[in-house]
Amino acid sequence: MEIILENWPMLLGGIGTTIALTVLGYGFALILGTALAVCRVSPIPPLRGAATVYVEIFRNIPLLSLLILIAFGLPDAGLLLPYFWCGVLGLTLSSAAFVCENVRSGINTVPIGHAEAARSIGLGFFGVLRYVVLPQAFRTMISPLVNVFIGTLIGSSLCAAISVAEITYVTQQLNIRTAEAVLLFLVAGVIYLALSLAAASGGIALEKALAPGRRRRPTTTQAMMGAQQA
Amino acid sequence: MPMTDARDTPVPPPDGAAAAVGEPLISVRGVSKLFGDFAALKDIDLDIHRGEVVALIGASGSGKSTLCRCINRLETVSDGVITVDGRPLPEEGRELARLRSEVGMVFQSFNLFPHLRAVENVTLGPMKVRGVPKAEARAEAMELLARVGLQGKEHSLPAQLSGGQQQRVAIARALAMHPKAMLFDEPTSALDPEVIKEVLDVMTELAEAGMTMLVVTHEMGFARHVCDRVVFMDSGEIVESAEPEAFFTAPRSQRAKDFLGKVLAH
Ligand SMILES: Nc1ncnc2c1ncn2[C@@H]1O[C@H](COP(=O)(O)OP(=O)(O)OP(=O)(O)O)[C@@H](O)[C@H]1O
Ligand SMILES: [Mg+2]
């Protein structure tokens, strides 16, 4: 326990870096991923194709490979980024692919008739998306997007491989000095768990806030739980 | 009125009066629509004049919805030309989006925007497409909702309204764009029998007020008593176009006879 107390400032720094990596990577991924999703539903075939290729590439490369390629490949290409920003870039590129797929399937939950009704009153592609489709899709997207957030948080631990001093990296360093692997990684695990749970409960609060005073329809899950009791 | 109007036409005809007999408001010429190799519409010709109310009837799958959707360019045509008020609709783009609102459309499944209140459903188009200021758009929306008999329901969400009420909001939403014509695609088919009348009443009033309308319907009473003309489609073709009385009492084609035999037997 003393190890933890003595090295608390270092751990706190690690937590701060983990949060910074996650929030920045996820924030940029939301923007990039939404833009990609808009491309994927756009009427312009080349845009659709480009977004599809993007998603297939970045969703299928292991994040670790991606981070190492960025950290050690970009300098070869003449672009020297600090390791922290390499981490942010890798997380962004990877998470954007998942954001894109979630936003796209959120868009697909909106009945096609609503989009047609919106077109029939004269709204164009962006108007239909902005005023009719996305506001409806957003509520169904919250929970999958929280999953992407958690994925980004957990993925940020791989930035340890490119020497970004986030929680996992700090834990490894302490372990080298003290050889208390189990204790140290248990603490790190609890920190990740706490951060994930905080994000999940934030998502639930957001879902509730977006349905003010509306009767919440029972979900299929609830119906199935009822069936079990009966 | 834009200044250019006076210069373009030396003697501008009084609105509507001169045009009523001449140019059709909606003109469909030689229109075909293919889905793959399946022809949903085959060489359709149809003129609808200003103020005319046309019933479009026919069996399921005969192409009635497809024709409506082509007129509103929700669907592109494979061949032929459709003009609205003398202008062919342009290819996809901003101009098309705006022009599309010149023809209002009412759908079988209402398609109200569920996250918006009744009045917001009505004001969305005027505010975002025509750039009408909010206060003005709201005032007109309230008037339109009152006109379709929905005073007091302005702030309800679609989920809080009955089917008949939702469909009347949808009619108000289309009217708010000041369309030159209205297309109704089976507006009462999803409704319970007891609320069908409230929607038909609104449509009848609209017809009496001089709106140009194309109505896909299975309500033969409406077709017969409110419409000026009945157009009968079968397998993607217009088989018959006649005055309602003549059509219902003495259909000329065998296909129309068979169809009427089926629907009127119920
Ligand atoms: N998007 C589409 N892709 C392929 N086929 C289609 C499509 N839309 C319509 N069709 C076909 O075109 C034909 C005409 O369809 P349409 O919906 O216009 O018929 P309808 O007269 O409106 O019938 P209903 O009374 O059932 O509404 C049908 O055979 C239908 O299966
Ligand atoms: Mg139909």
Short mmCIF file of C-alpha atoms and ligand atoms in Angstrom, two decimals:
data_model
loop_
_atom_site.label_atom_id
_atom_site.label_comp_id
_atom_site.label_asym_id
_atom_site.label_seq_id
_atom_site.Cartn_x
_atom_site.Cartn_y
_atom_site.Cartn_z
CA MET A 1 0.00 0.00 0.00
CA GLU A 2 2.88 2.32 0.77
CA ILE A 3 3.97 2.14 -2.85
CA ILE A 4 0.66 3.62 -3.89
CA LEU A 5 0.73 6.38 -1.28
CA GLU A 6 4.33 7.30 -1.96
CA ASN A 7 3.84 7.44 -5.69
CA TRP A 8 0.41 9.03 -5.63
CA PRO A 9 1.48 12.20 -7.49
CA MET A 10 2.88 10.09 -10.32
CA LEU A 11 -0.31 8.01 -10.47
CA LEU A 12 -2.45 11.15 -10.44
CA GLY A 13 -0.44 12.46 -13.35
CA GLY A 14 -1.09 9.18 -15.13
CA ILE A 15 -4.82 9.46 -14.49
CA GLY A 16 -4.77 13.01 -15.85
CA THR A 17 -2.96 11.89 -18.99
CA THR A 18 -5.35 8.97 -19.49
CA ILE A 19 -8.32 11.31 -19.21
CA ALA A 20 -6.72 13.82 -21.57
CA LEU A 21 -5.95 11.11 -24.16
CA THR A 22 -9.46 9.72 -23.90
CA VAL A 23 -11.35 12.99 -23.96
CA LEU A 24 -9.33 14.44 -26.83
CA GLY A 25 -9.26 11.22 -28.84
CA TYR A 26 -12.98 10.66 -28.33
CA GLY A 27 -13.90 14.29 -28.96
CA PHE A 28 -12.09 14.37 -32.30
CA ALA A 29 -13.45 10.92 -33.11
CA LEU A 30 -17.01 12.19 -32.58
CA ILE A 31 -16.45 14.97 -35.07
CA LEU A 32 -14.60 12.85 -37.62
CA GLY A 33 -16.92 9.87 -37.16
CA THR A 34 -20.08 11.95 -37.61
CA ALA A 35 -18.63 13.52 -40.75
CA LEU A 36 -17.81 10.04 -42.04
CA ALA A 37 -21.34 8.84 -41.26
CA VAL A 38 -22.77 11.80 -43.18
CA CYS A 39 -20.56 10.76 -46.11
CA ARG A 40 -21.78 7.19 -45.84
CA VAL A 41 -25.44 8.22 -46.21
CA SER A 42 -24.78 10.99 -48.75
CA PRO A 43 -26.10 10.76 -52.31
CA ILE A 44 -22.55 11.09 -53.70
CA PRO A 45 -21.07 7.62 -54.44
CA PRO A 46 -17.35 8.57 -54.20
CA LEU A 47 -17.92 10.03 -50.70
CA ARG A 48 -19.79 6.91 -49.64
CA GLY A 49 -17.01 4.73 -51.00
CA ALA A 50 -14.23 6.71 -49.31
CA ALA A 51 -15.98 6.58 -45.94
CA THR A 52 -16.59 2.85 -46.28
CA VAL A 53 -12.93 2.22 -47.08
CA TYR A 54 -11.92 4.35 -44.09
CA VAL A 55 -14.13 2.40 -41.72
CA GLU A 56 -12.98 -0.97 -42.97
CA ILE A 57 -9.33 0.00 -42.60
CA PHE A 58 -9.36 1.64 -39.19
CA ARG A 59 -11.84 -0.69 -37.56
CA ASN A 60 -9.72 -3.68 -38.51
CA ILE A 61 -6.19 -2.53 -37.67
CA PRO A 62 -5.24 -3.36 -34.07
CA LEU A 63 -4.91 -0.10 -32.18
CA LEU A 64 -1.44 -1.08 -30.98
CA SER A 65 -0.19 -1.48 -34.56
CA LEU A 66 -1.77 1.82 -35.49
CA LEU A 67 -0.13 3.66 -32.58
CA ILE A 68 3.27 2.24 -33.38
CA LEU A 69 2.88 3.05 -37.07
CA ILE A 70 2.00 6.64 -36.19
CA ALA A 71 4.70 7.09 -33.57
CA PHE A 72 7.51 5.55 -35.59
CA GLY A 73 6.21 5.82 -39.13
CA LEU A 74 5.26 9.50 -39.23
CA PRO A 75 8.79 10.72 -38.35
CA ASP A 76 10.05 8.71 -41.33
CA ALA A 77 7.54 10.58 -43.41
CA GLY A 78 8.95 13.82 -42.02
CA LEU A 79 6.23 14.64 -39.50
CA LEU A 80 7.42 14.78 -35.91
CA LEU A 81 4.57 14.71 -33.38
CA PRO A 82 5.04 14.48 -29.61
CA TYR A 83 4.12 10.97 -28.42
CA PHE A 84 1.08 12.29 -26.55
CA TRP A 85 -0.37 13.65 -29.79
CA CYS A 86 0.52 10.45 -31.63
CA GLY A 87 -1.63 8.72 -29.03
CA VAL A 88 -4.50 11.16 -29.51
CA LEU A 89 -4.25 10.75 -33.29
CA GLY A 90 -4.28 6.95 -33.11
CA LEU A 91 -7.25 6.90 -30.75
CA THR A 92 -9.10 9.40 -32.92
CA LEU A 93 -8.55 7.50 -36.16
CA SER A 94 -9.57 4.21 -34.61
CA SER A 95 -12.57 5.41 -32.59
CA ALA A 96 -13.90 7.50 -35.49
CA ALA A 97 -14.51 4.28 -37.42
CA PHE A 98 -16.68 2.98 -34.58
CA VAL A 99 -18.43 6.33 -34.09
CA CYS A 100 -19.22 6.34 -37.81
CA GLU A 101 -20.83 2.92 -37.70
CA ASN A 102 -22.89 3.80 -34.63
CA VAL A 103 -24.09 7.11 -36.04
CA ARG A 104 -24.96 5.39 -39.30
CA SER A 105 -26.99 2.68 -37.62
CA GLY A 106 -28.61 5.37 -35.47
CA ILE A 107 -29.60 7.16 -38.68
CA ASN A 108 -31.03 3.91 -39.98
CA THR A 109 -33.35 3.58 -36.98
CA VAL A 110 -35.23 6.66 -38.21
CA PRO A 111 -38.10 5.49 -40.42
CA ILE A 112 -37.49 6.30 -44.08
CA GLY A 113 -40.89 8.00 -44.27
CA HIS A 114 -39.74 10.76 -41.92
CA ALA A 115 -36.87 11.63 -44.22
CA GLU A 116 -39.23 11.58 -47.21
CA ALA A 117 -41.75 13.80 -45.45
CA ALA A 118 -38.90 16.20 -44.67
CA ARG A 119 -37.83 16.20 -48.32
CA SER A 120 -41.41 16.76 -49.41
CA ILE A 121 -41.57 20.05 -47.48
CA GLY A 122 -38.48 21.20 -49.30
CA LEU A 123 -35.60 20.40 -46.96
CA GLY A 124 -32.33 19.43 -48.66
CA PHE A 125 -29.87 16.72 -47.64
CA PHE A 126 -28.36 18.66 -44.72
CA GLY A 127 -31.70 20.07 -43.59
CA VAL A 128 -33.22 16.60 -43.44
CA LEU A 129 -30.24 15.34 -41.44
CA ARG A 130 -30.03 18.28 -39.10
CA TYR A 131 -33.67 18.93 -38.25
CA VAL A 132 -35.34 15.55 -38.67
CA VAL A 133 -32.97 12.59 -38.76
CA LEU A 134 -30.13 13.35 -36.35
CA PRO A 135 -32.28 14.69 -33.48
CA GLN A 136 -34.23 11.44 -33.56
CA ALA A 137 -31.18 9.26 -34.11
CA PHE A 138 -29.23 10.88 -31.30
CA ARG A 139 -31.19 9.29 -28.48
CA THR A 140 -30.67 5.80 -29.84
CA MET A 141 -26.97 6.55 -30.34
CA ILE A 142 -26.12 7.50 -26.76
CA SER A 143 -25.62 4.04 -25.42
CA PRO A 144 -23.47 2.76 -28.32
CA LEU A 145 -21.48 5.99 -28.20
CA VAL A 146 -20.82 5.46 -24.49
CA ASN A 147 -19.43 2.07 -25.50
CA VAL A 148 -17.08 3.78 -27.94
CA PHE A 149 -16.02 6.14 -25.15
CA ILE A 150 -15.20 3.20 -22.91
CA GLY A 151 -13.37 1.55 -25.80
CA THR A 152 -11.33 4.71 -26.26
CA LEU A 153 -10.55 4.85 -22.54
CA ILE A 154 -9.40 1.26 -22.42
CA GLY A 155 -7.59 1.64 -25.73
CA SER A 156 -5.67 4.59 -24.32
CA SER A 157 -3.74 2.10 -22.16
CA LEU A 158 -1.97 0.96 -25.33
CA CYS A 159 -0.34 4.37 -25.54
CA ALA A 160 2.00 2.98 -22.88
CA ALA A 161 3.72 1.22 -25.78
CA ILE A 162 4.72 4.57 -27.24
CA SER A 163 5.87 5.94 -23.86
CA VAL A 164 2.95 8.23 -23.11
CA ALA A 165 2.89 8.54 -19.32
CA GLU A 166 -0.71 7.49 -18.79
CA ILE A 167 -1.91 5.09 -16.07
CA THR A 168 -0.64 1.87 -17.59
CA TYR A 169 2.76 3.32 -18.41
CA VAL A 170 3.12 4.74 -14.89
CA THR A 171 2.08 1.39 -13.44
CA GLN A 172 4.68 -0.40 -15.51
CA GLN A 173 7.39 2.00 -14.38
CA LEU A 174 6.44 1.50 -10.73
CA ASN A 175 6.42 -2.23 -11.27
CA ILE A 176 9.94 -2.16 -12.66
CA ARG A 177 11.06 -0.38 -9.50
CA THR A 178 9.07 -2.37 -6.94
CA ALA A 179 8.12 -5.70 -8.54
CA GLU A 180 4.59 -5.49 -7.11
CA ALA A 181 2.80 -6.31 -10.33
CA VAL A 182 -0.43 -7.74 -8.90
CA LEU A 183 -1.08 -4.91 -6.48
CA LEU A 184 -0.15 -2.21 -8.98
CA PHE A 185 -2.20 -3.56 -11.86
CA LEU A 186 -5.11 -4.16 -9.51
CA VAL A 187 -5.05 -0.47 -8.61
CA ALA A 188 -4.80 0.50 -12.28
CA GLY A 189 -7.72 -1.80 -13.06
CA VAL A 190 -9.84 -0.18 -10.36
CA ILE A 191 -9.03 3.26 -11.75
CA TYR A 192 -10.12 2.21 -15.29
CA LEU A 193 -13.25 0.63 -13.84
CA ALA A 194 -14.15 3.81 -11.95
CA LEU A 195 -13.64 5.98 -15.02
CA SER A 196 -15.73 3.63 -17.22
CA LEU A 197 -18.56 3.49 -14.71
CA ALA A 198 -18.56 7.28 -14.46
CA ALA A 199 -18.84 7.52 -18.24
CA ALA A 200 -21.65 4.96 -18.35
CA SER A 201 -23.67 6.72 -15.67
CA GLY A 202 -23.13 10.02 -17.49
CA GLY A 203 -24.62 8.38 -20.58
CA ILE A 204 -27.66 7.15 -18.67
CA ALA A 205 -28.20 10.60 -17.19
CA LEU A 206 -28.00 12.12 -20.67
CA GLU A 207 -30.54 9.65 -22.03
CA LYS A 208 -32.94 10.57 -19.23
CA ALA A 209 -32.37 14.28 -19.68
CA LEU A 210 -33.22 14.02 -23.37
CA ALA A 211 -36.62 12.49 -22.67
CA PRO A 212 -38.12 15.10 -20.35
CA GLY A 213 -41.56 14.21 -19.07
CA ARG A 214 -42.10 11.67 -21.83
CA ARG A 215 -43.55 8.37 -20.86
CA ARG A 216 -40.72 5.90 -21.27
CA ARG A 217 -41.84 2.96 -23.31
CA PRO A 218 -40.98 -0.38 -21.74
CA THR A 219 -38.04 -1.98 -23.49
CA THR A 220 -37.91 -5.48 -24.92
CA THR A 221 -35.49 -6.35 -22.11
CA GLN A 222 -38.10 -5.36 -19.53
CA ALA A 223 -40.76 -7.37 -21.33
CA MET A 224 -38.51 -10.43 -21.25
CA MET A 225 -37.77 -9.99 -17.56
CA GLY A 226 -41.54 -9.83 -16.99
CA ALA A 227 -41.97 -13.06 -18.93
CA GLN A 228 -39.51 -14.78 -16.64
CA GLN A 229 -41.40 -13.73 -13.52
CA ALA A 230 -44.73 -14.89 -14.87
CA MET B 1 -44.52 40.75 -56.10
CA PRO B 2 -41.04 40.75 -57.67
CA MET B 3 -40.39 43.75 -59.91
CA THR B 4 -39.40 41.65 -62.90
CA ASP B 5 -42.93 40.27 -63.25
CA ALA B 6 -44.27 43.43 -64.86
CA ARG B 7 -41.46 43.53 -67.40
CA ASP B 8 -41.48 39.85 -68.35
CA THR B 9 -45.10 39.67 -69.35
CA PRO B 10 -46.62 42.77 -70.95
CA VAL B 11 -50.15 41.86 -69.90
CA PRO B 12 -50.00 39.62 -66.86
CA PRO B 13 -53.14 37.51 -66.72
CA PRO B 14 -55.12 37.76 -63.50
CA ASP B 15 -53.90 35.07 -61.15
CA GLY B 16 -55.35 31.69 -62.02
CA ALA B 17 -58.25 32.86 -64.14
CA ALA B 18 -56.66 32.71 -67.56
CA ALA B 19 -54.47 29.74 -66.75
CA ALA B 20 -57.33 27.58 -65.51
CA VAL B 21 -58.43 26.56 -68.97
CA GLY B 22 -55.03 26.49 -70.69
CA GLU B 23 -51.85 25.04 -69.26
CA PRO B 24 -52.25 22.10 -66.91
CA LEU B 25 -50.73 22.68 -63.47
CA ILE B 26 -49.28 19.19 -63.37
CA SER B 27 -48.39 17.55 -66.63
CA VAL B 28 -47.09 14.01 -66.89
CA ARG B 29 -45.87 13.09 -70.38
CA GLY B 30 -44.76 9.64 -71.45
CA VAL B 31 -43.45 8.78 -68.00
CA SER B 32 -42.03 5.35 -67.29
CA LYS B 33 -40.44 4.13 -64.11
CA LEU B 34 -38.32 1.01 -63.91
CA PHE B 35 -37.22 -0.76 -60.77
CA GLY B 36 -34.56 -3.06 -62.22
CA ASP B 37 -36.37 -4.61 -65.17
CA PHE B 38 -39.75 -4.25 -63.53
CA ALA B 39 -41.82 -1.43 -65.01
CA ALA B 40 -43.85 0.16 -62.21
CA LEU B 41 -45.06 2.89 -64.57
CA LYS B 42 -45.49 2.41 -68.32
CA ASP B 43 -45.72 5.46 -70.56
CA ILE B 44 -48.06 7.47 -68.34
CA ASP B 45 -49.79 10.63 -69.63
CA LEU B 46 -51.78 12.68 -67.16
CA ASP B 47 -52.77 16.35 -66.98
CA ILE B 48 -54.16 17.94 -63.87
CA HIS B 49 -55.56 21.41 -64.22
CA ARG B 50 -55.67 24.16 -61.65
CA GLY B 51 -58.36 23.54 -59.08
CA GLU B 52 -59.01 20.04 -60.34
CA VAL B 53 -59.45 17.22 -57.84
CA VAL B 54 -58.46 13.86 -59.27
CA ALA B 55 -58.95 10.49 -57.61
CA LEU B 56 -56.33 7.89 -58.48
CA ILE B 57 -57.57 4.39 -57.91
CA GLY B 58 -56.39 0.91 -58.74
CA ALA B 59 -55.40 -2.39 -57.23
CA SER B 60 -52.45 -2.79 -54.90
CA GLY B 61 -49.18 -2.69 -56.84
CA SER B 62 -50.66 -0.88 -59.82
CA GLY B 63 -48.22 2.02 -59.43
CA LYS B 64 -50.31 4.72 -57.73
CA SER B 65 -47.75 5.55 -55.04
CA THR B 66 -44.95 5.43 -57.56
CA LEU B 67 -46.74 7.99 -59.72
CA CYS B 68 -47.24 10.33 -56.74
CA ARG B 69 -43.63 9.92 -55.71
CA CYS B 70 -42.45 10.67 -59.23
CA ILE B 71 -44.56 13.83 -59.40
CA ASN B 72 -42.90 14.97 -56.18
CA ARG B 73 -39.49 13.72 -57.39
CA LEU B 74 -39.06 11.53 -54.35
CA GLU B 75 -38.43 9.03 -57.12
CA THR B 76 -36.68 9.89 -60.40
CA VAL B 77 -38.40 8.91 -63.63
CA SER B 78 -36.77 6.50 -66.06
CA ASP B 79 -38.30 8.16 -69.08
CA GLY B 80 -40.65 11.04 -69.91
CA VAL B 81 -41.18 14.50 -68.43
CA ILE B 82 -43.17 15.83 -65.51
CA THR B 83 -43.78 19.55 -65.29
CA VAL B 84 -45.35 21.51 -62.47
CA ASP B 85 -46.72 24.90 -63.46
CA GLY B 86 -44.94 24.65 -66.80
CA ARG B 87 -41.53 23.96 -65.29
CA PRO B 88 -39.84 20.58 -65.53
CA LEU B 89 -38.35 19.61 -62.18
CA PRO B 90 -34.56 19.92 -62.21
CA GLU B 91 -32.21 17.10 -61.32
CA GLU B 92 -31.28 16.63 -57.66
CA GLY B 93 -30.01 19.76 -55.92
CA ARG B 94 -30.96 22.75 -53.82
CA GLU B 95 -33.34 24.11 -56.44
CA LEU B 96 -35.16 20.79 -56.63
CA ALA B 97 -35.48 20.63 -52.85
CA ARG B 98 -37.19 24.01 -52.84
CA LEU B 99 -39.38 23.33 -55.87
CA ARG B 100 -40.47 20.03 -54.38
CA SER B 101 -42.31 21.93 -51.68
CA GLU B 102 -44.55 23.47 -54.36
CA VAL B 103 -46.34 20.15 -54.35
CA GLY B 104 -47.43 19.11 -50.88
CA MET B 105 -47.52 15.45 -50.01
CA VAL B 106 -49.56 13.57 -47.43
CA PHE B 107 -48.55 9.99 -46.67
CA GLN B 108 -50.50 6.96 -45.56
CA SER B 109 -48.35 6.67 -42.44
CA PHE B 110 -48.55 10.42 -41.54
CA ASN B 111 -44.77 10.65 -41.06
CA LEU B 112 -44.95 13.44 -38.51
CA PHE B 113 -41.60 14.29 -36.94
CA PRO B 114 -42.01 12.59 -33.55
CA HIS B 115 -39.53 14.80 -31.68
CA LEU B 116 -41.38 17.98 -32.62
CA ARG B 117 -44.69 19.29 -31.31
CA ALA B 118 -47.63 19.69 -33.68
CA VAL B 119 -46.98 23.39 -34.24
CA GLU B 120 -43.24 22.79 -34.75
CA ASN B 121 -44.00 20.13 -37.34
CA VAL B 122 -45.92 22.81 -39.22
CA THR B 123 -43.38 25.64 -38.83
CA LEU B 124 -40.25 23.64 -39.71
CA GLY B 125 -40.65 23.96 -43.48
CA PRO B 126 -41.61 27.64 -43.59
CA MET B 127 -38.77 28.61 -41.23
CA LYS B 128 -35.97 26.47 -42.63
CA VAL B 129 -36.90 26.41 -46.32
CA ARG B 130 -38.76 29.65 -46.96
CA GLY B 131 -36.97 31.66 -44.27
CA VAL B 132 -40.18 32.92 -42.65
CA PRO B 133 -39.49 34.56 -39.25
CA LYS B 134 -40.46 32.40 -36.28
CA ALA B 135 -43.32 34.55 -34.97
CA GLU B 136 -44.94 34.78 -38.38
CA ALA B 137 -44.52 31.06 -39.06
CA ARG B 138 -46.06 30.23 -35.68
CA ALA B 139 -49.03 32.51 -36.20
CA GLU B 140 -49.76 30.91 -39.55
CA ALA B 141 -49.25 27.42 -38.15
CA MET B 142 -51.77 28.12 -35.39
CA GLU B 143 -54.25 29.30 -38.03
CA LEU B 144 -53.68 26.21 -40.17
CA LEU B 145 -54.05 23.89 -37.20
CA ALA B 146 -57.31 25.62 -36.30
CA ARG B 147 -58.43 25.22 -39.91
CA VAL B 148 -57.96 21.44 -39.70
CA GLY B 149 -59.82 21.41 -36.38
CA LEU B 150 -56.90 21.04 -33.99
CA GLN B 151 -57.23 24.05 -31.69
CA GLY B 152 -55.79 23.14 -28.31
CA LYS B 153 -53.56 20.40 -29.73
CA GLU B 154 -50.84 22.72 -31.01
CA HIS B 155 -48.35 21.73 -28.35
CA SER B 156 -48.97 18.00 -28.35
CA LEU B 157 -46.31 15.59 -29.51
CA PRO B 158 -47.36 13.29 -32.36
CA ALA B 159 -47.37 10.31 -29.96
CA GLN B 160 -50.06 12.06 -27.93
CA LEU B 161 -52.39 12.46 -30.92
CA SER B 162 -54.79 10.00 -32.51
CA GLY B 163 -54.18 8.83 -36.07
CA GLY B 164 -56.82 11.17 -37.45
CA GLN B 165 -55.32 14.10 -35.58
CA GLN B 166 -51.83 13.22 -36.76
CA GLN B 167 -52.96 13.07 -40.35
CA ARG B 168 -54.59 16.49 -40.02
CA VAL B 169 -51.34 17.90 -38.63
CA ALA B 170 -49.60 16.37 -41.66
CA ILE B 171 -52.05 18.16 -43.95
CA ALA B 172 -51.41 21.45 -42.13
CA ARG B 173 -47.66 20.83 -42.41
CA ALA B 174 -47.95 20.47 -46.18
CA LEU B 175 -50.26 23.49 -46.52
CA ALA B 176 -47.79 25.67 -44.61
CA MET B 177 -45.49 25.57 -47.62
CA HIS B 178 -48.24 27.22 -49.71
CA PRO B 179 -48.18 24.41 -52.25
CA LYS B 180 -49.70 24.83 -55.69
CA ALA B 181 -51.04 21.29 -55.53
CA MET B 182 -51.41 18.52 -52.98
CA LEU B 183 -50.79 14.81 -53.39
CA PHE B 184 -52.51 12.43 -50.99
CA ASP B 185 -51.28 8.84 -50.96
CA GLU B 186 -53.98 6.79 -49.24
CA PRO B 187 -54.36 9.36 -46.47
CA THR B 188 -57.02 7.38 -44.62
CA SER B 189 -55.87 3.80 -45.17
CA ALA B 190 -54.09 3.58 -41.82
CA LEU B 191 -56.99 5.08 -39.87
CA ASP B 192 -59.74 3.60 -37.77
CA PRO B 193 -63.14 3.84 -39.46
CA GLU B 194 -64.46 6.39 -36.97
CA VAL B 195 -61.74 8.95 -37.69
CA ILE B 196 -61.61 8.55 -41.46
CA LYS B 197 -64.40 11.07 -41.81
CA GLU B 198 -62.60 13.85 -39.96
CA VAL B 199 -59.71 13.62 -42.42
CA LEU B 200 -61.97 13.35 -45.46
CA ASP B 201 -63.88 16.41 -44.23
CA VAL B 202 -60.69 18.45 -44.14
CA MET B 203 -59.82 17.25 -47.65
CA THR B 204 -63.31 18.07 -48.90
CA GLU B 205 -63.00 21.62 -47.56
CA LEU B 206 -59.63 21.94 -49.22
CA ALA B 207 -61.12 20.77 -52.52
CA GLU B 208 -63.96 23.26 -52.19
CA ALA B 209 -61.46 26.03 -51.48
CA GLY B 210 -59.99 25.37 -54.93
CA MET B 211 -56.87 23.37 -54.13
CA THR B 212 -55.52 21.22 -56.96
CA MET B 213 -55.41 17.68 -55.64
CA LEU B 214 -54.38 14.19 -56.68
CA VAL B 215 -55.80 11.69 -54.21
CA VAL B 216 -54.92 8.01 -54.10
CA THR B 217 -57.80 6.48 -52.23
CA HIS B 218 -59.90 3.44 -51.57
CA GLU B 219 -62.72 5.67 -50.32
CA MET B 220 -65.03 5.30 -53.28
CA GLY B 221 -67.57 7.72 -51.76
CA PHE B 222 -64.94 10.44 -51.69
CA ALA B 223 -63.84 9.66 -55.25
CA ARG B 224 -67.39 9.76 -56.47
CA HIS B 225 -68.74 12.80 -54.68
CA VAL B 226 -65.79 15.11 -54.11
CA CYS B 227 -63.50 14.46 -57.05
CA ASP B 228 -63.88 15.97 -60.51
CA ARG B 229 -62.31 13.02 -62.26
CA VAL B 230 -61.33 9.44 -61.59
CA VAL B 231 -58.15 7.96 -63.00
CA PHE B 232 -57.93 4.19 -62.88
CA MET B 233 -54.54 2.47 -63.01
CA ASP B 234 -53.65 -1.14 -63.52
CA SER B 235 -50.20 -2.74 -63.89
CA GLY B 236 -48.44 0.57 -64.28
CA GLU B 237 -50.79 1.96 -66.92
CA ILE B 238 -53.62 4.45 -66.89
CA VAL B 239 -56.52 2.40 -68.14
CA GLU B 240 -59.33 4.84 -67.75
CA SER B 241 -59.85 8.52 -66.96
CA ALA B 242 -63.44 9.69 -66.61
CA GLU B 243 -65.98 11.74 -64.70
CA PRO B 244 -66.76 9.94 -61.45
CA GLU B 245 -70.42 9.33 -62.25
CA ALA B 246 -69.61 7.82 -65.65
CA PHE B 247 -66.76 5.77 -64.25
CA PHE B 248 -68.71 4.26 -61.39
CA THR B 249 -71.92 3.60 -63.30
CA ALA B 250 -70.48 2.60 -66.66
CA PRO B 251 -66.79 1.76 -66.66
CA ARG B 252 -65.53 1.23 -70.20
CA SER B 253 -62.74 -1.27 -69.64
CA GLN B 254 -63.00 -4.82 -68.42
CA ARG B 255 -60.18 -4.21 -65.93
CA ALA B 256 -62.08 -1.33 -64.33
CA LYS B 257 -65.22 -3.44 -64.18
CA ASP B 258 -63.36 -6.23 -62.42
CA PHE B 259 -61.76 -3.79 -59.98
CA LEU B 260 -65.04 -2.08 -59.15
CA GLY B 261 -66.70 -5.46 -58.79
CA LYS B 262 -64.19 -6.31 -56.10
CA VAL B 263 -64.13 -3.05 -54.13
CA LEU B 264 -67.83 -2.31 -54.28
CA ALA B 265 -68.77 -5.85 -53.26
CA HIS B 266 -67.39 -5.11 -49.76
N1 LIG C 1 -38.40 0.95 -54.47
C1 LIG C 1 -38.93 -0.08 -55.17
N2 LIG C 1 -38.16 -1.07 -55.63
C2 LIG C 1 -38.68 -2.09 -56.35
N3 LIG C 1 -39.97 -2.19 -56.67
C3 LIG C 1 -40.80 -1.24 -56.24
C4 LIG C 1 -40.33 -0.12 -55.46
N4 LIG C 1 -41.39 0.67 -55.19
C5 LIG C 1 -42.45 0.08 -55.75
N5 LIG C 1 -42.12 -1.06 -56.38
C6 LIG C 1 -43.03 -1.94 -57.13
O1 LIG C 1 -43.74 -1.16 -58.03
C7 LIG C 1 -45.08 -1.59 -58.10
C8 LIG C 1 -45.99 -0.43 -57.85
O2 LIG C 1 -45.86 -0.03 -56.50
P1 LIG C 1 -46.75 1.12 -55.88
O3 LIG C 1 -46.32 1.26 -54.48
O4 LIG C 1 -46.67 2.31 -56.74
O5 LIG C 1 -48.19 0.50 -55.94
P2 LIG C 1 -49.53 1.09 -55.36
O6 LIG C 1 -50.47 1.18 -56.50
O7 LIG C 1 -49.28 2.33 -54.60
O8 LIG C 1 -50.02 -0.08 -54.41
P3 LIG C 1 -50.70 0.01 -52.96
O9 LIG C 1 -52.15 0.19 -53.19
O10 LIG C 1 -50.38 -1.32 -52.35
O11 LIG C 1 -50.08 1.15 -52.21
C9 LIG C 1 -45.23 -2.70 -57.09
O12 LIG C 1 -45.20 -3.94 -57.78
C10 LIG C 1 -44.04 -2.57 -56.21
O13 LIG C 1 -43.62 -3.82 -55.74
MG MG C 2 -49.35 2.83 -52.56
#
